[in-house]
Amino acid sequence: MSIQSAFNLEDLRQQARRKLPRIAFDFIDGGADDEACLQRNRLAFQRYSLVPRYLRDVSQRDQSVNLFGHRYDSPIGISPTGLAGLFRPDADRMLAAAARDANVPIMLSSASNGALEEVAPIAPDNVWFQMYCTTNESINADLVQRAIRARVRVLVVSVDVPVNSNRERNHRNGFSRPLKMSPSVVFEALGHPGWVWRYLRTGGIPMMRNWLPYAPMGAKAPAVADMYGTLTPAPMVTWQHIRRIRDIWRGPLVIKGLLHPEDALKAVHLGVEGLVVSNHGGRQLDAAPSPLDMLPDVRNAVGKDIELMLDSGVRRGSDLVIARCLGARSAFFGRPTLFGVAAAGQAGAVRALAIVRAEVDMVLAQIGCCRFDALDERYLWRDGALLPQGGTLVPQTVDRPGPVTTLEETE
Ligand code: FNR
C-alpha cells in the first residue's frame, strides 16, 4: 500500500501495524498500566472546540514558528524516540533527514541507534539532543560535551523516567532485556517478512551507538544495551543535576517531561529556556494528567519569557492549534513519525509531517486566523462557554440600520 494513501496519522499507524511484528508495534504503540493516560491525552484535545471567525481575508497563511533563534516552517517537531533502529535500520538518520526537509525540529534521543555525531550533521539546524541523566556523573558531563562538540543547537533533558514503568504489552510480548524470542514471537514475526529480512540483514538487535564510548572494547549490541540499562533510569537525579548541566551548557536548555506548574517555575529559576510539557506519551505514569490540561497553569506560572512546547497525543492539525491557543509555542509528536518510518522509511516520516502541516494550514483558514503565532484562547470553547472563562467580551448593543454614518465615525 502506497504511503500516499495514508490520509491521516491513523492511516500511517495502520500501515506500520501491518509492517511490524507485534512485539515491535506494541513497543511503540503501548502505554503504561491500563493505558488510561494514552486515552486521556487524546480526550484532552477533544474537550475543546475551535470557534471559527469568518469574513476575514485568509488567503495568505503562515504557520512558521521561531524557536531559539531559528525559524521552523511548521509548529510540529519530532519527539525523541529511542531504539528507532529496531523498527527500521537507519531510522534515526531518516527521521533527521525528514525533519531537515520539512524544516522542523527533531530531538534525537540519547537512546537512539544512530550516534549523535553521525546524525547531527545531517540537519544542523533541526537536530536537538535529548539526554537522560544517568547514574554516572562523568558520563552525564561527557554527553553534554559531546553535544557541544557536535554543535547541537538545543539540549533537552528528559526528567520523567525516574524508574522504568509497567508496560504490560511489552511483558506479554516478551519485550525485555535480554530480548527473548519465544517461538510464538518468532512465528508472529514471520508474518512480516520485510521487517525480518531487514532485521537479519543488519545483524539483529541494533547497536545503541551513543553508548559505545562507555562500553568495553568490542562490546556487541546486547551488551551495550545491558550497560545502558545499568546507567538509566537514575532515580537519584535531582535539580542539582540540572544545575550542573546548566553550568556547562551555554546554549538553550530545555527540560522535557514536567507537568506541575511549581516544577516549571523551578526550572525557570534555574535558567532553563524551554519546557516540553509532556507525560511521555502515556508511557510512564498512567495516572498522570494530560499535558494539555496542565498547560494553562504552567503558562501562568512561567510567564511569557520561556518557550513552552507540548507533546503527548498530538494527532491532528487542530490539536496543534488548540495547544497554541492555550499557550504552547509549538508541539511535538513521537509515535506518528516512527510509524511513518516503520511503514515506508524516510518517505513515511515526511508524510507524517506533511499531513500535519496541511491540516494546520486548513484549520487556520477555517477559523479565520492567518498566523499560527497569533492564535489565542479566544478561539476556544469548552464546557459550555467561550474562553477566557468569565468572558472578556463586553456585551455590545446591536446597531439597527439608521442614519448613514461615515466609517471614521463608526470606528
Ligand atoms: C519515546 N519517548 C521518549 N522520550 C524521551 O525523552 N527519550 C526517549 O528516548 C524516548 N523514547 C521513546 C521511544 C518510543 C518508542 C516512544 C513511542 C516514545 C517519549 C516521546 O519522546 C514522546 O514524549 C511521546 O512519544 C509523545 O507522545 P505521542 O506523540 O507518541 O503520543
Short mmCIF file of C-alpha atoms and ligand atoms in Angstrom, two decimals:
data_model
loop_
_atom_site.label_atom_id
_atom_site.label_comp_id
_atom_site.label_asym_id
_atom_site.label_seq_id
_atom_site.Cartn_x
_atom_site.Cartn_y
_atom_site.Cartn_z
CA MET A 1 0.00 0.00 0.00
CA SER A 2 1.45 3.37 -1.02
CA ILE A 3 2.38 5.88 1.64
CA GLN A 4 0.43 8.50 -0.31
CA SER A 5 -2.72 6.55 0.52
CA ALA A 6 -2.22 7.44 4.19
CA PHE A 7 -4.56 10.41 4.54
CA ASN A 8 -4.11 10.89 8.25
CA LEU A 9 -1.82 9.76 11.04
CA GLU A 10 -4.09 6.87 11.99
CA ASP A 11 -3.66 5.51 8.44
CA LEU A 12 0.10 5.61 8.98
CA ARG A 13 -0.32 3.75 12.26
CA GLN A 14 -2.31 1.04 10.49
CA GLN A 15 0.31 0.74 7.75
CA ALA A 16 3.00 0.36 10.43
CA ARG A 17 0.91 -2.25 12.22
CA ARG A 18 0.92 -4.36 9.06
CA LYS A 19 4.66 -3.98 8.53
CA LEU A 20 5.90 -4.60 12.08
CA PRO A 21 5.86 -7.75 14.22
CA ARG A 22 3.51 -7.33 17.14
CA ILE A 23 6.39 -7.15 19.62
CA ALA A 24 7.77 -4.07 17.82
CA PHE A 25 4.43 -2.40 17.03
CA ASP A 26 3.26 -2.75 20.63
CA PHE A 27 6.53 -1.33 21.92
CA ILE A 28 5.78 1.88 20.02
CA ASP A 29 2.01 1.96 20.42
CA GLY A 30 1.63 0.89 24.03
CA GLY A 31 1.48 2.82 27.27
CA ALA A 32 1.80 2.11 30.98
CA ASP A 33 -0.57 0.03 33.15
CA ASP A 34 -4.16 0.32 31.86
CA GLU A 35 -3.17 2.81 29.14
CA ALA A 36 -5.66 5.28 30.62
CA CYS A 37 -3.15 8.09 30.19
CA LEU A 38 -2.90 7.30 26.48
CA GLN A 39 -6.65 7.82 26.16
CA ARG A 40 -6.61 10.89 28.38
CA ASN A 41 -4.07 12.50 26.07
CA ARG A 42 -6.50 12.25 23.15
CA LEU A 43 -9.61 13.13 25.14
CA ALA A 44 -7.99 16.32 26.41
CA PHE A 45 -7.91 17.76 22.90
CA GLN A 46 -11.42 16.60 22.15
CA ARG A 47 -12.84 18.56 25.07
CA TYR A 48 -12.10 21.78 23.21
CA SER A 49 -13.87 23.19 20.19
CA LEU A 50 -12.48 25.84 17.88
CA VAL A 51 -14.93 28.63 17.19
CA PRO A 52 -14.39 29.94 13.66
CA ARG A 53 -14.33 33.61 12.79
CA TYR A 54 -15.45 34.38 9.25
CA LEU A 55 -15.25 37.21 6.75
CA ARG A 56 -11.58 37.72 7.32
CA ASP A 57 -9.13 37.52 4.43
CA VAL A 58 -7.31 34.22 4.97
CA SER A 59 -5.72 33.85 1.57
CA GLN A 60 -2.16 34.16 2.95
CA ARG A 61 -1.36 31.92 5.89
CA ASP A 62 1.79 31.42 7.95
CA GLN A 63 2.38 28.56 10.37
CA SER A 64 6.11 29.11 10.86
CA VAL A 65 7.44 29.43 14.40
CA ASN A 66 10.61 30.85 15.85
CA LEU A 67 12.29 28.61 18.40
CA PHE A 68 15.62 29.50 19.96
CA GLY A 69 16.62 31.80 17.15
CA HIS A 70 15.67 29.58 14.23
CA ARG A 71 12.52 29.88 12.16
CA TYR A 72 10.91 26.50 11.53
CA ASP A 73 8.34 26.04 8.78
CA SER A 74 5.73 24.30 10.94
CA PRO A 75 4.79 24.26 14.63
CA ILE A 76 5.30 20.47 14.80
CA GLY A 77 8.50 18.69 15.78
CA ILE A 78 9.68 15.11 16.27
CA SER A 79 9.95 13.95 19.88
CA PRO A 80 12.87 11.74 20.92
CA THR A 81 12.24 8.05 20.41
CA GLY A 82 14.91 5.61 21.49
CA LEU A 83 15.61 2.33 19.74
CA ALA A 84 14.11 3.56 16.46
CA GLY A 85 16.55 1.36 14.55
CA LEU A 86 14.58 -1.64 15.72
CA PHE A 87 11.66 -0.57 13.58
CA ARG A 88 13.76 0.19 10.51
CA PRO A 89 17.53 0.19 10.20
CA ASP A 90 18.90 3.74 10.00
CA ALA A 91 15.62 5.19 11.27
CA ASP A 92 17.39 7.99 13.17
CA ARG A 93 19.06 9.30 10.01
CA MET A 94 15.75 9.04 8.16
CA LEU A 95 13.92 11.00 10.84
CA ALA A 96 16.63 13.67 10.87
CA ALA A 97 16.52 13.96 7.08
CA ALA A 98 12.72 14.21 7.15
CA ALA A 99 12.94 16.96 9.78
CA ARG A 100 15.52 18.78 7.67
CA ASP A 101 13.38 18.57 4.52
CA ALA A 102 10.27 19.79 6.35
CA ASN A 103 12.36 22.32 8.31
CA VAL A 104 11.04 21.27 11.70
CA PRO A 105 12.97 20.40 14.88
CA ILE A 106 13.78 16.84 15.94
CA MET A 107 15.03 15.82 19.36
CA LEU A 108 17.49 12.99 18.86
CA SER A 109 17.24 10.56 21.76
CA SER A 110 20.42 9.59 23.55
CA ALA A 111 18.90 6.07 23.43
CA SER A 112 18.95 6.26 19.63
CA ASN A 113 20.75 3.76 17.46
CA GLY A 114 22.44 6.36 15.28
CA ALA A 115 25.21 8.19 17.15
CA LEU A 116 24.79 11.88 17.88
CA GLU A 117 27.98 12.63 15.92
CA GLU A 118 26.58 10.89 12.83
CA VAL A 119 23.04 12.21 12.96
CA ALA A 120 23.52 15.86 13.98
CA PRO A 121 25.42 16.85 10.79
CA ILE A 122 22.51 15.63 8.64
CA ALA A 123 20.39 18.55 9.83
CA PRO A 124 22.40 21.04 11.91
CA ASP A 125 19.51 23.49 12.26
CA ASN A 126 16.98 20.83 13.14
CA VAL A 127 18.62 18.25 15.40
CA TRP A 128 18.39 18.93 19.11
CA PHE A 129 19.90 16.41 21.50
CA GLN A 130 17.86 14.76 24.27
CA MET A 131 19.56 13.07 27.19
CA TYR A 132 18.57 11.45 30.44
CA CYS A 133 20.84 11.93 33.42
CA THR A 134 22.50 8.61 34.19
CA THR A 135 23.81 7.19 37.45
CA ASN A 136 27.30 8.24 36.33
CA GLU A 137 28.15 11.95 36.72
CA SER A 138 31.12 11.88 34.36
CA ILE A 139 29.03 10.26 31.62
CA ASN A 140 26.39 12.99 32.10
CA ALA A 141 29.06 15.66 31.68
CA ASP A 142 30.53 13.84 28.69
CA LEU A 143 27.15 13.68 26.96
CA VAL A 144 26.86 17.46 27.30
CA GLN A 145 30.40 17.95 25.98
CA ARG A 146 29.61 15.73 23.01
CA ALA A 147 26.52 17.83 22.27
CA ILE A 148 28.73 20.94 22.37
CA ARG A 149 31.31 19.37 20.03
CA ALA A 150 28.55 18.19 17.68
CA ARG A 151 27.37 21.84 17.53
CA VAL A 152 23.87 20.87 18.56
CA ARG A 153 21.51 23.84 18.72
CA VAL A 154 19.41 22.87 21.75
CA LEU A 155 19.97 20.44 24.64
CA VAL A 156 16.92 18.66 26.06
CA VAL A 157 16.99 16.82 29.39
CA SER A 158 14.12 14.39 29.97
CA VAL A 159 13.16 14.03 33.61
CA ASP A 160 10.05 11.86 33.61
CA VAL A 161 11.70 8.44 33.86
CA PRO A 162 12.90 8.14 37.46
CA VAL A 163 12.20 4.40 37.21
CA ASN A 164 11.06 2.10 34.45
CA SER A 165 7.30 1.89 34.05
CA ASN A 166 4.96 -1.06 33.82
CA ARG A 167 4.22 -1.65 30.14
CA GLU A 168 2.11 -4.73 30.10
CA ARG A 169 2.03 -5.16 26.34
CA ASN A 170 5.82 -5.48 26.46
CA HIS A 171 5.64 -8.03 29.25
CA ARG A 172 3.10 -10.10 27.36
CA ASN A 173 5.17 -9.99 24.18
CA GLY A 174 8.41 -10.81 25.98
CA PHE A 175 9.94 -7.42 25.15
CA SER A 176 12.57 -7.19 27.85
CA ARG A 177 16.32 -7.37 28.18
CA PRO A 178 17.73 -9.70 27.09
CA LEU A 179 15.25 -9.76 24.18
CA LYS A 180 13.57 -13.13 24.37
CA MET A 181 12.49 -14.56 21.04
CA SER A 182 10.00 -17.14 22.17
CA PRO A 183 8.68 -19.49 19.46
CA SER A 184 5.35 -17.64 19.35
CA VAL A 185 7.10 -14.27 18.95
CA VAL A 186 9.26 -15.67 16.11
CA PHE A 187 6.24 -17.25 14.46
CA GLU A 188 4.26 -13.99 14.58
CA ALA A 189 7.26 -12.05 13.25
CA LEU A 190 7.45 -14.31 10.20
CA GLY A 191 4.19 -12.74 9.05
CA HIS A 192 6.17 -9.52 8.46
CA PRO A 193 8.95 -10.75 6.16
CA GLY A 194 10.21 -7.30 5.12
CA TRP A 195 10.97 -6.42 8.72
CA VAL A 196 12.53 -9.84 9.42
CA TRP A 197 14.73 -9.58 6.34
CA ARG A 198 15.98 -6.11 7.26
CA TYR A 199 16.49 -7.14 10.90
CA LEU A 200 18.59 -10.16 10.00
CA ARG A 201 20.50 -8.38 7.20
CA THR A 202 21.64 -5.67 9.61
CA GLY A 203 22.73 -8.12 12.29
CA GLY A 204 19.69 -8.31 14.60
CA ILE A 205 19.34 -6.04 17.62
CA PRO A 206 20.63 -2.59 16.58
CA MET A 207 23.53 -1.02 18.42
CA MET A 208 22.85 1.95 20.75
CA ARG A 209 25.75 3.80 19.23
CA ASN A 210 25.78 6.74 21.66
CA TRP A 211 26.85 4.36 24.40
CA LEU A 212 29.72 2.62 22.60
CA PRO A 213 32.32 5.04 24.06
CA TYR A 214 31.35 3.92 27.56
CA ALA A 215 31.31 0.17 26.82
CA PRO A 216 34.24 -2.26 26.88
CA MET A 217 36.11 -2.57 23.57
CA GLY A 218 34.36 -4.92 21.17
CA ALA A 219 31.06 -4.98 23.10
CA LYS A 220 28.18 -6.25 20.99
CA ALA A 221 24.75 -4.61 20.76
CA PRO A 222 23.05 -6.66 23.52
CA ALA A 223 25.94 -5.94 25.93
CA VAL A 224 25.77 -2.21 25.17
CA ALA A 225 22.01 -2.25 25.73
CA ASP A 226 22.54 -4.03 29.05
CA MET A 227 25.12 -1.46 30.11
CA TYR A 228 22.68 1.32 29.19
CA GLY A 229 20.14 -0.46 31.39
CA THR A 230 22.51 -0.21 34.38
CA LEU A 231 23.06 3.55 33.81
CA THR A 232 19.42 4.52 33.34
CA PRO A 233 16.95 5.10 34.77
CA ALA A 234 18.70 7.04 37.53
CA PRO A 235 16.25 7.51 40.40
CA MET A 236 18.66 9.70 42.40
CA VAL A 237 18.56 12.55 39.87
CA THR A 238 17.53 15.93 41.34
CA TRP A 239 17.55 19.61 40.45
CA GLN A 240 21.26 19.62 41.31
CA HIS A 241 21.90 17.60 38.17
CA ILE A 242 20.07 20.18 36.09
CA ARG A 243 22.10 22.91 37.78
CA ARG A 244 25.36 21.14 36.87
CA ILE A 245 24.23 20.76 33.26
CA ARG A 246 23.25 24.43 33.20
CA ASP A 247 26.78 25.28 34.33
CA ILE A 248 28.39 23.57 31.33
CA TRP A 249 25.80 24.03 28.60
CA ARG A 250 25.69 27.62 27.38
CA GLY A 251 23.08 27.16 24.64
CA PRO A 252 19.31 26.85 25.02
CA LEU A 253 18.41 24.25 27.64
CA VAL A 254 15.02 22.53 27.60
CA ILE A 255 13.50 20.23 30.20
CA LYS A 256 11.11 17.63 28.87
CA GLY A 257 8.53 15.86 31.00
CA LEU A 258 7.48 18.39 33.62
CA LEU A 259 3.76 18.73 34.36
CA HIS A 260 3.47 20.61 37.66
CA PRO A 261 3.48 24.43 37.48
CA GLU A 262 5.77 24.63 40.53
CA ASP A 263 8.35 22.41 38.83
CA ALA A 264 8.06 24.56 35.72
CA LEU A 265 8.75 27.66 37.78
CA LYS A 266 11.72 25.98 39.43
CA ALA A 267 13.13 25.22 36.00
CA VAL A 268 12.80 28.87 35.03
CA HIS A 269 14.64 29.93 38.19
CA LEU A 270 17.47 27.58 37.24
CA GLY A 271 17.85 29.39 33.93
CA VAL A 272 16.17 26.87 31.65
CA GLU A 273 14.95 28.42 28.39
CA GLY A 274 12.32 25.91 27.32
CA LEU A 275 9.95 23.26 28.60
CA VAL A 276 8.26 20.38 26.88
CA VAL A 277 5.12 19.78 28.91
CA SER A 278 4.73 16.05 28.42
CA ASN A 279 3.68 12.82 30.08
CA HIS A 280 5.96 10.78 27.85
CA GLY A 281 3.08 9.82 25.62
CA GLY A 282 1.35 7.92 28.43
CA ARG A 283 4.29 5.56 28.74
CA GLN A 284 5.34 6.35 32.30
CA LEU A 285 2.79 7.33 34.97
CA ASP A 286 -0.61 6.06 33.91
CA ALA A 287 -2.35 8.36 36.39
CA ALA A 288 -0.62 11.47 35.03
CA PRO A 289 -2.74 14.34 33.67
CA SER A 290 -2.62 15.20 30.03
CA PRO A 291 -0.09 17.93 29.24
CA LEU A 292 -2.82 19.92 27.54
CA ASP A 293 -4.79 20.08 30.78
CA MET A 294 -1.73 21.32 32.67
CA LEU A 295 -0.70 23.83 30.03
CA PRO A 296 -2.72 26.88 31.17
CA ASP A 297 -1.45 26.58 34.76
CA VAL A 298 2.11 26.04 33.58
CA ARG A 299 1.84 29.05 31.26
CA ASN A 300 0.53 31.21 34.09
CA ALA A 301 3.34 30.05 36.37
CA VAL A 302 6.22 30.70 34.00
CA GLY A 303 5.02 33.80 32.17
CA LYS A 304 5.84 34.67 28.60
CA ASP A 305 9.62 34.56 28.61
CA ILE A 306 10.06 30.80 28.28
CA GLU A 307 9.42 28.63 25.25
CA LEU A 308 6.60 26.26 26.11
CA MET A 309 6.21 23.19 23.96
CA LEU A 310 3.90 20.24 24.40
CA ASP A 311 3.79 16.61 23.37
CA SER A 312 1.69 13.50 24.07
CA GLY A 313 -1.33 12.68 21.96
CA VAL A 314 -0.94 15.23 19.17
CA ARG A 315 -2.52 13.61 16.12
CA ARG A 316 -4.31 16.36 14.18
CA GLY A 317 -3.53 19.85 12.98
CA SER A 318 -6.37 21.10 15.16
CA ASP A 319 -4.52 19.68 18.20
CA LEU A 320 -1.60 21.96 17.48
CA VAL A 321 -3.92 24.91 17.07
CA ILE A 322 -5.63 24.18 20.39
CA ALA A 323 -2.27 23.78 22.14
CA ARG A 324 -1.17 27.13 20.74
CA CYS A 325 -4.40 28.78 21.90
CA LEU A 326 -3.65 27.53 25.41
CA GLY A 327 -0.14 28.92 25.43
CA ALA A 328 2.25 26.44 23.77
CA ARG A 329 4.60 27.90 21.18
CA SER A 330 4.67 24.60 19.28
CA ALA A 331 4.06 20.90 19.72
CA PHE A 332 5.85 17.62 19.08
CA PHE A 333 4.86 14.04 18.48
CA GLY A 334 6.70 10.76 18.87
CA ARG A 335 4.76 7.80 17.55
CA PRO A 336 3.43 9.18 14.24
CA THR A 337 6.84 9.70 12.62
CA LEU A 338 8.03 6.34 13.98
CA PHE A 339 5.01 4.69 12.40
CA GLY A 340 5.81 6.56 9.20
CA VAL A 341 9.40 5.33 9.22
CA ALA A 342 8.31 1.77 10.00
CA ALA A 343 5.79 1.87 7.16
CA ALA A 344 7.92 3.46 4.44
CA GLY A 345 11.28 4.72 5.69
CA GLN A 346 12.09 8.41 5.28
CA ALA A 347 9.12 8.92 2.96
CA GLY A 348 6.83 7.78 5.77
CA ALA A 349 8.22 10.34 8.22
CA VAL A 350 7.97 13.02 5.54
CA ARG A 351 4.36 12.01 5.02
CA ALA A 352 3.52 12.30 8.73
CA LEU A 353 4.94 15.82 8.84
CA ALA A 354 3.22 16.81 5.59
CA ILE A 355 -0.17 15.57 6.80
CA VAL A 356 0.02 17.68 9.95
CA ARG A 357 1.29 20.70 8.08
CA ALA A 358 -1.62 20.56 5.64
CA GLU A 359 -4.10 20.12 8.48
CA VAL A 360 -2.74 23.11 10.41
CA ASP A 361 -2.96 25.23 7.29
CA MET A 362 -6.55 24.21 6.66
CA VAL A 363 -7.62 24.82 10.26
CA LEU A 364 -6.03 28.27 10.32
CA ALA A 365 -8.07 29.21 7.26
CA GLN A 366 -11.22 27.69 8.64
CA ILE A 367 -11.08 29.58 11.90
CA GLY A 368 -10.08 32.85 10.30
CA CYS A 369 -6.57 33.19 11.70
CA CYS A 370 -3.75 33.76 9.22
CA ARG A 371 -0.84 33.31 11.61
CA PHE A 372 -0.27 30.37 13.92
CA ASP A 373 1.64 32.74 16.16
CA ALA A 374 -1.42 34.97 16.51
CA LEU A 375 -3.69 32.26 17.95
CA ASP A 376 -5.01 32.77 21.44
CA GLU A 377 -7.66 31.34 23.73
CA ARG A 378 -10.42 33.48 22.27
CA TYR A 379 -10.79 30.81 19.55
CA LEU A 380 -11.63 28.18 22.14
CA TRP A 381 -14.90 26.89 23.52
CA ARG A 382 -15.05 24.49 26.42
CA ASP A 383 -17.65 23.34 28.92
CA GLY A 384 -20.41 25.41 27.52
CA ALA A 385 -18.56 28.71 27.23
CA LEU A 386 -16.16 30.68 25.13
CA LEU A 387 -12.75 31.20 26.67
CA PRO A 388 -11.41 33.06 28.56
CA GLN A 389 -13.84 31.74 31.13
CA GLY A 390 -15.85 34.57 32.54
CA GLY A 391 -15.51 36.32 29.19
CA THR A 392 -13.62 39.41 28.22
CA LEU A 393 -16.22 40.41 25.69
CA VAL A 394 -18.21 43.48 26.61
CA PRO A 395 -21.84 42.96 25.59
CA GLN A 396 -22.50 45.11 22.53
CA THR A 397 -25.74 46.87 21.75
CA VAL A 398 -26.82 45.83 18.29
CA ASP A 399 -26.85 48.69 15.82
CA ARG A 400 -30.11 48.98 13.91
CA PRO A 401 -29.96 50.44 10.41
CA GLY A 402 -30.24 54.15 10.89
CA PRO A 403 -28.78 57.34 9.61
CA VAL A 404 -25.78 56.79 7.35
CA THR A 405 -22.53 57.36 9.21
CA THR A 406 -19.02 57.55 7.84
CA LEU A 407 -16.55 54.78 8.59
CA GLU A 408 -14.49 57.12 10.75
CA GLU A 409 -17.49 57.85 12.88
CA THR A 410 -18.25 54.20 13.48
CA GLU A 411 -14.70 53.13 14.36
C1 FNR B 1 9.56 7.59 23.48
N1 FNR B 1 9.73 8.71 24.27
C2 FNR B 1 10.98 9.09 24.68
N2 FNR B 1 11.17 10.25 25.35
C3 FNR B 1 12.42 10.65 25.69
O1 FNR B 1 12.56 11.72 26.28
N3 FNR B 1 13.50 9.88 25.38
C4 FNR B 1 13.40 8.70 24.73
O2 FNR B 1 14.38 8.04 24.45
C5 FNR B 1 12.09 8.26 24.38
N4 FNR B 1 11.90 7.08 23.74
C6 FNR B 1 10.66 6.75 23.23
C7 FNR B 1 10.52 5.60 22.45
C8 FNR B 1 9.29 5.32 21.88
C9 FNR B 1 9.15 4.10 21.02
C10 FNR B 1 8.19 6.17 22.10
C11 FNR B 1 6.85 5.92 21.47
C12 FNR B 1 8.33 7.28 22.91
C13 FNR B 1 8.59 9.63 24.52
C14 FNR B 1 8.47 10.62 23.38
O3 FNR B 1 9.57 11.47 23.32
C15 FNR B 1 7.24 11.50 23.48
O4 FNR B 1 7.20 12.13 24.73
C16 FNR B 1 5.94 10.74 23.26
O5 FNR B 1 6.08 9.81 22.21
C17 FNR B 1 4.84 11.73 22.93
O6 FNR B 1 3.61 11.12 22.77
P1 FNR B 1 2.99 10.72 21.35
O7 FNR B 1 3.21 11.85 20.40
O8 FNR B 1 3.73 9.49 20.91
O9 FNR B 1 1.59 10.48 21.69
#
